[in-house]
PDB file of C-alpha atoms in Angstrom:
ATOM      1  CA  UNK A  23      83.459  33.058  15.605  1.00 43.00           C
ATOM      2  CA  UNK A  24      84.265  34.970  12.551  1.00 48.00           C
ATOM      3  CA  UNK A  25      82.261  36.515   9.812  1.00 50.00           C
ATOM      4  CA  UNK A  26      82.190  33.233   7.701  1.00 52.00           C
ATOM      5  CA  UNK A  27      82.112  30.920  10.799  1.00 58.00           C
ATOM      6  CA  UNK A  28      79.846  30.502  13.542  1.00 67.00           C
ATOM      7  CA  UNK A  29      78.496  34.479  14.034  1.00 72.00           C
ATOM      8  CA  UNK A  30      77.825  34.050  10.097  1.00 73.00           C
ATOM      9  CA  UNK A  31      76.098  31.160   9.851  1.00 76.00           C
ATOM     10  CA  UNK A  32      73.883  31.824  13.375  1.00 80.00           C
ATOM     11  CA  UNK A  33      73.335  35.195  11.111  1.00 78.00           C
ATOM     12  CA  UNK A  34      72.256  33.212   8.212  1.00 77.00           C
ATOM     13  CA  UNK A  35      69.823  31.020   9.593  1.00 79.00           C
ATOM     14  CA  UNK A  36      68.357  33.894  11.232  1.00 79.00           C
ATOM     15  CA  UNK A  37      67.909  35.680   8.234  1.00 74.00           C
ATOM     16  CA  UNK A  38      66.406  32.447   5.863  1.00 71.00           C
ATOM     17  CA  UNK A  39      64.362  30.632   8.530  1.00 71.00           C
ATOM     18  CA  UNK A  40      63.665  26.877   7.694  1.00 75.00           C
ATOM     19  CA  UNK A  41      62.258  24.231   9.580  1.00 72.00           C
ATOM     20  CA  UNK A  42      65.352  22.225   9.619  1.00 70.00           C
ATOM     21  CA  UNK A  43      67.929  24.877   9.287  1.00 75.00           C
ATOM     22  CA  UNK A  44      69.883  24.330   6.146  1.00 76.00           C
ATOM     23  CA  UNK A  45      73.804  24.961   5.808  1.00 74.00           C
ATOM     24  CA  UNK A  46      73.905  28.167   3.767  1.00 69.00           C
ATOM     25  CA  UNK A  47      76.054  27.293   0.453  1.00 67.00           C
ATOM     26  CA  UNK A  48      78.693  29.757   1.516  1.00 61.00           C
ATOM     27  CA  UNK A  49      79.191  26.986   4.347  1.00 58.00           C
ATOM     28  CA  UNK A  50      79.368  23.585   2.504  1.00 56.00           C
ATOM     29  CA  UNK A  51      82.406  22.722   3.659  1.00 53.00           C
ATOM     30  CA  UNK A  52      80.849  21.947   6.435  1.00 59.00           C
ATOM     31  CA  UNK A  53      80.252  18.201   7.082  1.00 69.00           C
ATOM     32  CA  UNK A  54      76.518  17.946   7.174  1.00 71.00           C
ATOM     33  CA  UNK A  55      73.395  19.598   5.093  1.00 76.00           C
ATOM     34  CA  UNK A  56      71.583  20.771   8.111  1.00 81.00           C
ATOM     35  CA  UNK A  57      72.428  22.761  11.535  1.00 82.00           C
ATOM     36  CA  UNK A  58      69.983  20.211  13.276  1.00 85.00           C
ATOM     37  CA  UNK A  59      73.237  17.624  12.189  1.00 84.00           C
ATOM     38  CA  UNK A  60      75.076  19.941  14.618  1.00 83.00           C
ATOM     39  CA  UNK A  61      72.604  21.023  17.492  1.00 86.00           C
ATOM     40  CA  UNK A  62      69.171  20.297  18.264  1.00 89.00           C
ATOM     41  CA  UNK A  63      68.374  24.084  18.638  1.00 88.00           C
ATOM     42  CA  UNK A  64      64.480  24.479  18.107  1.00 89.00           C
ATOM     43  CA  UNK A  65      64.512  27.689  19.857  1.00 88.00           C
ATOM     44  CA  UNK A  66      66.716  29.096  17.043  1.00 85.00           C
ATOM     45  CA  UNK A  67      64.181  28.033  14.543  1.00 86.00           C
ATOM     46  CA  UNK A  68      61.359  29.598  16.283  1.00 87.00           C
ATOM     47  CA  UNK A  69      63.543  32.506  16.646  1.00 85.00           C
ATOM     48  CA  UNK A  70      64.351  33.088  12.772  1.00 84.00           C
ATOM     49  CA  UNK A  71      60.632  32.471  12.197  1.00 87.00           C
ATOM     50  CA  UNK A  72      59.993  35.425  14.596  1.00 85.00           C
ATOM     51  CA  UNK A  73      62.930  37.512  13.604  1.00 81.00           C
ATOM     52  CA  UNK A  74      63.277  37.183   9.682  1.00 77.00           C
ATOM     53  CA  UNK A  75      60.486  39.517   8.846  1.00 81.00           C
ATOM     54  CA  UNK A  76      62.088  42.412  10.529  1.00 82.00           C
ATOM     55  CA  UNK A  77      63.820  44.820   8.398  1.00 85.00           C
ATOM     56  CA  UNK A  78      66.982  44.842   9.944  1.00 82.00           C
ATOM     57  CA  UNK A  79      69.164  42.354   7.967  1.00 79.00           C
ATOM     58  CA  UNK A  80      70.890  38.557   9.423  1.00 79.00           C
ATOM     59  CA  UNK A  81      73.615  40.600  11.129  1.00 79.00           C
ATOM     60  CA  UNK A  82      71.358  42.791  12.866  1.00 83.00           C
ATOM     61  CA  UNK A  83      68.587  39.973  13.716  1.00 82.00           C
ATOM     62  CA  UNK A  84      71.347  38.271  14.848  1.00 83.00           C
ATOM     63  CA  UNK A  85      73.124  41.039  17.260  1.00 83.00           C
ATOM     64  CA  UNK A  86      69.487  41.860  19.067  1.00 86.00           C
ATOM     65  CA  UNK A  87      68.975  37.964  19.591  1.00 86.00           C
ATOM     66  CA  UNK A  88      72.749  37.748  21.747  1.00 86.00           C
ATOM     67  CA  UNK A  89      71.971  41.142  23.206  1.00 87.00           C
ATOM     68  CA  UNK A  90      68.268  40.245  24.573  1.00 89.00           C
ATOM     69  CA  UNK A  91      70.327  37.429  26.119  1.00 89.00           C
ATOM     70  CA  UNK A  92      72.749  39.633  27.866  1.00 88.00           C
ATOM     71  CA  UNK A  93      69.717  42.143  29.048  1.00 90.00           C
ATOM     72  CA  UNK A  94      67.839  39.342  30.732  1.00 92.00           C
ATOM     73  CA  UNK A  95      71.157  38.305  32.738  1.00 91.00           C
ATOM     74  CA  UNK A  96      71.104  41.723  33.918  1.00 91.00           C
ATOM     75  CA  UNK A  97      67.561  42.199  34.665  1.00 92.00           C
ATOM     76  CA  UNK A  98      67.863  38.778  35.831  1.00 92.00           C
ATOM     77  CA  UNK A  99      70.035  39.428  38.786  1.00 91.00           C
ATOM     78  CA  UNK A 100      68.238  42.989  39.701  1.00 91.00           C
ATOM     79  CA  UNK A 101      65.819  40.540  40.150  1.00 91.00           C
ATOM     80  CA  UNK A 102      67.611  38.029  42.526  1.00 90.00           C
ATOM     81  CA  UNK A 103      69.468  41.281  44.137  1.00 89.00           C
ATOM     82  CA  UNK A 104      65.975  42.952  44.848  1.00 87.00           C
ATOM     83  CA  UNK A 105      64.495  40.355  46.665  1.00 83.00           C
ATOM     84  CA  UNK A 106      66.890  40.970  49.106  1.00 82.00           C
ATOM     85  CA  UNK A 107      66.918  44.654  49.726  1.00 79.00           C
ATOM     86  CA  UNK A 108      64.758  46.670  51.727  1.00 71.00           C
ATOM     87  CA  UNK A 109      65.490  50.308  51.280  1.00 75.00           C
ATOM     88  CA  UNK A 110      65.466  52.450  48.403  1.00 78.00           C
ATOM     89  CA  UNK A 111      69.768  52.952  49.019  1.00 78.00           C
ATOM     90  CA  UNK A 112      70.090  48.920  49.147  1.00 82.00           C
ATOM     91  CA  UNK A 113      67.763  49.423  45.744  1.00 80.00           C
ATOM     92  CA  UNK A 114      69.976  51.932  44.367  1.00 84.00           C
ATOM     93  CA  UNK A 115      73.178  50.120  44.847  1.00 87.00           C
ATOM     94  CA  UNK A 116      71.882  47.037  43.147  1.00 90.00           C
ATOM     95  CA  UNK A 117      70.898  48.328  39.686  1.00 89.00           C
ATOM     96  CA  UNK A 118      74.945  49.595  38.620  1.00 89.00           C
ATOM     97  CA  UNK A 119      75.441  45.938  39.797  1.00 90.00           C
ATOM     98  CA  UNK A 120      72.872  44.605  37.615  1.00 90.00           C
ATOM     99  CA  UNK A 121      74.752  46.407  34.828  1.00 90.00           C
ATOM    100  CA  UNK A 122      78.132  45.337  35.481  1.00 89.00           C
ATOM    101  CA  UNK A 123      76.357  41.448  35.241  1.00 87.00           C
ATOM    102  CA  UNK A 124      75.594  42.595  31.607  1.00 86.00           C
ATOM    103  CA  UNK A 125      78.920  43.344  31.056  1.00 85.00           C
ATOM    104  CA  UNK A 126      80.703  40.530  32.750  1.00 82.00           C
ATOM    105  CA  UNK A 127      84.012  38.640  31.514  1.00 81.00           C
ATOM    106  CA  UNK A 128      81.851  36.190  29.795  1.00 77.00           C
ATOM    107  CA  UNK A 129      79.604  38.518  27.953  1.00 78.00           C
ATOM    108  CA  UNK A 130      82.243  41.185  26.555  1.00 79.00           C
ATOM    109  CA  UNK A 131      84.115  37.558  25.521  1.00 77.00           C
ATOM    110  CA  UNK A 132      81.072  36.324  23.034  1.00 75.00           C
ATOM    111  CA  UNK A 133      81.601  40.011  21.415  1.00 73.00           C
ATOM    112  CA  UNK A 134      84.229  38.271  18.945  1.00 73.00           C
ATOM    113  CA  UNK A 135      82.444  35.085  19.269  1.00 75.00           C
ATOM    114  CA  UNK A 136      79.050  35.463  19.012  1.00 77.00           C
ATOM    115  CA  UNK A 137      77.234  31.927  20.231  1.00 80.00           C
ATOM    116  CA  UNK A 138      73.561  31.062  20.726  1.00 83.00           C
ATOM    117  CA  UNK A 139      74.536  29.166  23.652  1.00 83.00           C
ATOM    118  CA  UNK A 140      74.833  32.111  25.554  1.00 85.00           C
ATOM    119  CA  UNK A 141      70.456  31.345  25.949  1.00 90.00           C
ATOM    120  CA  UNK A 142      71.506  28.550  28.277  1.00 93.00           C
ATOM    121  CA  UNK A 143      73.612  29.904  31.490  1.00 90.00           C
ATOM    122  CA  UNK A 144      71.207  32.759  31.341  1.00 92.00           C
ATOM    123  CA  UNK A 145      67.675  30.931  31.416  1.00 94.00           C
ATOM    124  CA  UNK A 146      69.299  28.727  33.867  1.00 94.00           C
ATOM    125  CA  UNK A 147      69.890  31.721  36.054  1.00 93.00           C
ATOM    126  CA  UNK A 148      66.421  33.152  35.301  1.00 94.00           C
ATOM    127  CA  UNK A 149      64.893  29.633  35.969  1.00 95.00           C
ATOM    128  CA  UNK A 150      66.525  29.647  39.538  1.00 93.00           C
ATOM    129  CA  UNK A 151      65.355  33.050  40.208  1.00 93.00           C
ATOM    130  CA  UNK A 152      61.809  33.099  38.877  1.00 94.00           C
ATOM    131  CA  UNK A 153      61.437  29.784  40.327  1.00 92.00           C
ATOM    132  CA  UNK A 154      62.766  30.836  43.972  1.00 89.00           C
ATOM    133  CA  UNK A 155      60.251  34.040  44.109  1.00 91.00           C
ATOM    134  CA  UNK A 156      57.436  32.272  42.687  1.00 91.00           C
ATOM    135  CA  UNK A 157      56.991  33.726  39.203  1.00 93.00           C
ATOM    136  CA  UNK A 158      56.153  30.412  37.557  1.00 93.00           C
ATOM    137  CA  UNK A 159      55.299  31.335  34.193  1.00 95.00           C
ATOM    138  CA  UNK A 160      58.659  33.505  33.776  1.00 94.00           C
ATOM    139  CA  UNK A 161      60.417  30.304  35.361  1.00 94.00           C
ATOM    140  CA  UNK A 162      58.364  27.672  32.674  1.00 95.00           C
ATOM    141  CA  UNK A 163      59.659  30.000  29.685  1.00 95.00           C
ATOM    142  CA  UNK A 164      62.957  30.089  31.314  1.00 95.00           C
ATOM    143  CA  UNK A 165      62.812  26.123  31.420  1.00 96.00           C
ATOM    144  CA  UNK A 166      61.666  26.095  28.085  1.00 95.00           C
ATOM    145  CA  UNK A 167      64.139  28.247  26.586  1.00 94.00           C
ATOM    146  CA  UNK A 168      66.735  26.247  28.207  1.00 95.00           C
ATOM    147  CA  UNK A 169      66.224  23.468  26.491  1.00 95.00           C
ATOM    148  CA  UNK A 170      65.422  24.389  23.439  1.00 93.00           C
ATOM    149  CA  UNK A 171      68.686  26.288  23.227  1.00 92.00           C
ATOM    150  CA  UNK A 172      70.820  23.115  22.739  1.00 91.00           C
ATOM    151  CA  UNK A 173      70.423  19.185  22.512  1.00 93.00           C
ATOM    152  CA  UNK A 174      72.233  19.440  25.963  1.00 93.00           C
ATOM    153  CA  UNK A 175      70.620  22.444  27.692  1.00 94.00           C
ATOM    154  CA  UNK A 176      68.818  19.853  29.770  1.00 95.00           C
ATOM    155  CA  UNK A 177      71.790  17.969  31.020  1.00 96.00           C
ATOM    156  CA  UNK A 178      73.029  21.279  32.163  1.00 95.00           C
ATOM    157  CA  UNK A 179      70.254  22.061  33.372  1.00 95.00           C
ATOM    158  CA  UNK A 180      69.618  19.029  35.211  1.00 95.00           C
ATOM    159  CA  UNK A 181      73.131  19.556  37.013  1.00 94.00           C
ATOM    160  CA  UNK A 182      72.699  22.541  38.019  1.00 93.00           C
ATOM    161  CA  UNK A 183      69.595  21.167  39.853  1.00 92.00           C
ATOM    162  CA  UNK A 184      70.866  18.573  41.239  1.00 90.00           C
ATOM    163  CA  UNK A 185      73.842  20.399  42.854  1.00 90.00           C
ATOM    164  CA  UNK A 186      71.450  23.087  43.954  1.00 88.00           C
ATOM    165  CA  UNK A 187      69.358  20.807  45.286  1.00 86.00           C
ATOM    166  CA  UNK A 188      72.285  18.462  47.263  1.00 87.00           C
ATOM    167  CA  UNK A 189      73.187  21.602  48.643  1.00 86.00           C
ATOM    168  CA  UNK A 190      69.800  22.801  50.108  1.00 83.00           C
ATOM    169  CA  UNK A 191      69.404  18.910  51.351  1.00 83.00           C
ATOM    170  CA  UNK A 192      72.563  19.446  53.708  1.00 85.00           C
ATOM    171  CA  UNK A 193      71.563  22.732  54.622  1.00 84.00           C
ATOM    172  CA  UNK A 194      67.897  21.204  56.053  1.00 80.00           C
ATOM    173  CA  UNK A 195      68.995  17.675  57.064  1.00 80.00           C
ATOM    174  CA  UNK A 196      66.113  16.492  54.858  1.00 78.00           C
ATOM    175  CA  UNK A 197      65.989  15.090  51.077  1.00 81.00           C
ATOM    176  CA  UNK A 198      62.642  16.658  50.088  1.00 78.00           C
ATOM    177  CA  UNK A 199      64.305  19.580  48.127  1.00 70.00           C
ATOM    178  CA  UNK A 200      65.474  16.384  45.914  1.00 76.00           C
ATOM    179  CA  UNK A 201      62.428  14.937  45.882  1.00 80.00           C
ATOM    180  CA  UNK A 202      60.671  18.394  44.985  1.00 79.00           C
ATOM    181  CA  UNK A 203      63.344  18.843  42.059  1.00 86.00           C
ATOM    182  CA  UNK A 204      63.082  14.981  40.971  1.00 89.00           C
ATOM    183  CA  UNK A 205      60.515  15.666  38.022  1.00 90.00           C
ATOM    184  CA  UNK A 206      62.183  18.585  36.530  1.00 92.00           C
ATOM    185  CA  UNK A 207      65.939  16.852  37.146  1.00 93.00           C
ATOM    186  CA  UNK A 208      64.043  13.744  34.819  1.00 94.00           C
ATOM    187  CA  UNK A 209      62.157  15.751  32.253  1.00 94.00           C
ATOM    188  CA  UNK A 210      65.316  17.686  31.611  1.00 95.00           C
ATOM    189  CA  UNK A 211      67.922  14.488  31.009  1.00 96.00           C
ATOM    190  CA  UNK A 212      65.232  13.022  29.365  1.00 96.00           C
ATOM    191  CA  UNK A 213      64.496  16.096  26.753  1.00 96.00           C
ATOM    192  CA  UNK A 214      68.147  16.008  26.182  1.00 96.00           C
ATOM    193  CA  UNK A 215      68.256  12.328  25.401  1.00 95.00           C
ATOM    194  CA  UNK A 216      65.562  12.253  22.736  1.00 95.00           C
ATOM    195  CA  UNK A 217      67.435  15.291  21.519  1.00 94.00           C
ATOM    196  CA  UNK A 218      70.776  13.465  21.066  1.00 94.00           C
ATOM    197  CA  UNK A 219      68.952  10.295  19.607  1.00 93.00           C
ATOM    198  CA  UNK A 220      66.649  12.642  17.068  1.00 91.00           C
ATOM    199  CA  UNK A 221      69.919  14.074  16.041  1.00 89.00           C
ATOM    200  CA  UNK A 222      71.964  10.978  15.240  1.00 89.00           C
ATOM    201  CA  UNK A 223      69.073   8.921  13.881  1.00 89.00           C
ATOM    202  CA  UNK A 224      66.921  11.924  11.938  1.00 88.00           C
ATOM    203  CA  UNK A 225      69.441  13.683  10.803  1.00 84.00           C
ATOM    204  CA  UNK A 226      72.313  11.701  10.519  1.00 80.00           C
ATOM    205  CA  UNK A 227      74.459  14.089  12.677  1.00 77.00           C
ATOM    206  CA  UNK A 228      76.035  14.337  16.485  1.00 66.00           C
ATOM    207  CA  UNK A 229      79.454  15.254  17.204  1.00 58.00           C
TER     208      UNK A 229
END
């Protein structure tokens, strides 16, 4: 994740949005012409189109993206955490713990390798939550964001899903938590398939 590798090139593409998401020159060694060769990642393209005008510079642009990401894990579980507290000392206790979820191993890791992917665990977790105390348009961005992220943020997605739903069908004897999750568990695998297709046959890529 060094300066010329991954961190610099997310920086980049930040910086000089395109539809497609050219390889800077800097970067030709790389294999293929575009990023989309790489990873379906829409959301970074909307993203750069967003971020670019700002007058911050691509390494800059490119730390507030990762850090949103780490704020909404921590806001994220103050949210789960709160649901479950009912006095102002339960409420207290829960916000250093929402902080030390900012920090966590996996965070302070992606400080010397700064990834994009970091969008997925966390709107999977914000998904989850928004979903389970009925905030529906957080939990459709969430969704959205998810699988945007990555050509396989749906399969991930999808899994997580289905193993949260398998465990809430033991739990109630009953297979409707499936059957309420079915669409979603679908729409997700098959996002991530046309993804995976688009990118070997449009742009020649896949890994």
């Amino acid at each position: 994740g060094g300066w010329a590798w991954d961190s610099g090139w997310f920086a980049a593409l930040i910086g000089h949005p395109k539809i497609d998401l050219p390889v800077p020159p800097t970067l030709e060694l790389y294999k293929f012409k575009t990023f989309y060769a790489y990873h379906i990642s829409p959301l970074l393209t909307v993203v750069s189109w967003i971020m670019a005008p700002l007058p911050f510079g691509p390494p800059r642009l490119l730390a507030i993206l990762l850090g949103s990401f780490e704020g909404a894990l921590g806001l994220t579980t103050y949210a789960a955490l709160r649901s479950t507290c009912g006095s102002r000392a339960c409420t207290a206790l829960i916000i250093p713990i929402a902080v030390l979820a900012t920090f966590c191993g996996p965070a302070l890791a992606t400080i010397s390798s700064p990834h994009i992917e970091a969008a997925i665990s966390v709107s999977m977790l914000a998904f989850i939550v928004s979903r389970s105390l009925g905030h529906r348009i957080t939990a459709a961005i969430a969704f959205a964001i998810c699988l945007l992220a990555r050509e396989d943020g749906g399969l991930h997605l999808a899994l997580l899903l289905g193993a949260v739903g398998v465990a809430k069908a033991l739990t109630d004897r009953s297979i409707k938590p499936l059957r309420d999750d079915a669409l979603l568990i679908i729409g997700a695998i098959a996002y991530s398939g046309c993804a995976f297709l688009a990118q070997k046959f449009w742009f020649h890529g896949g890994q």
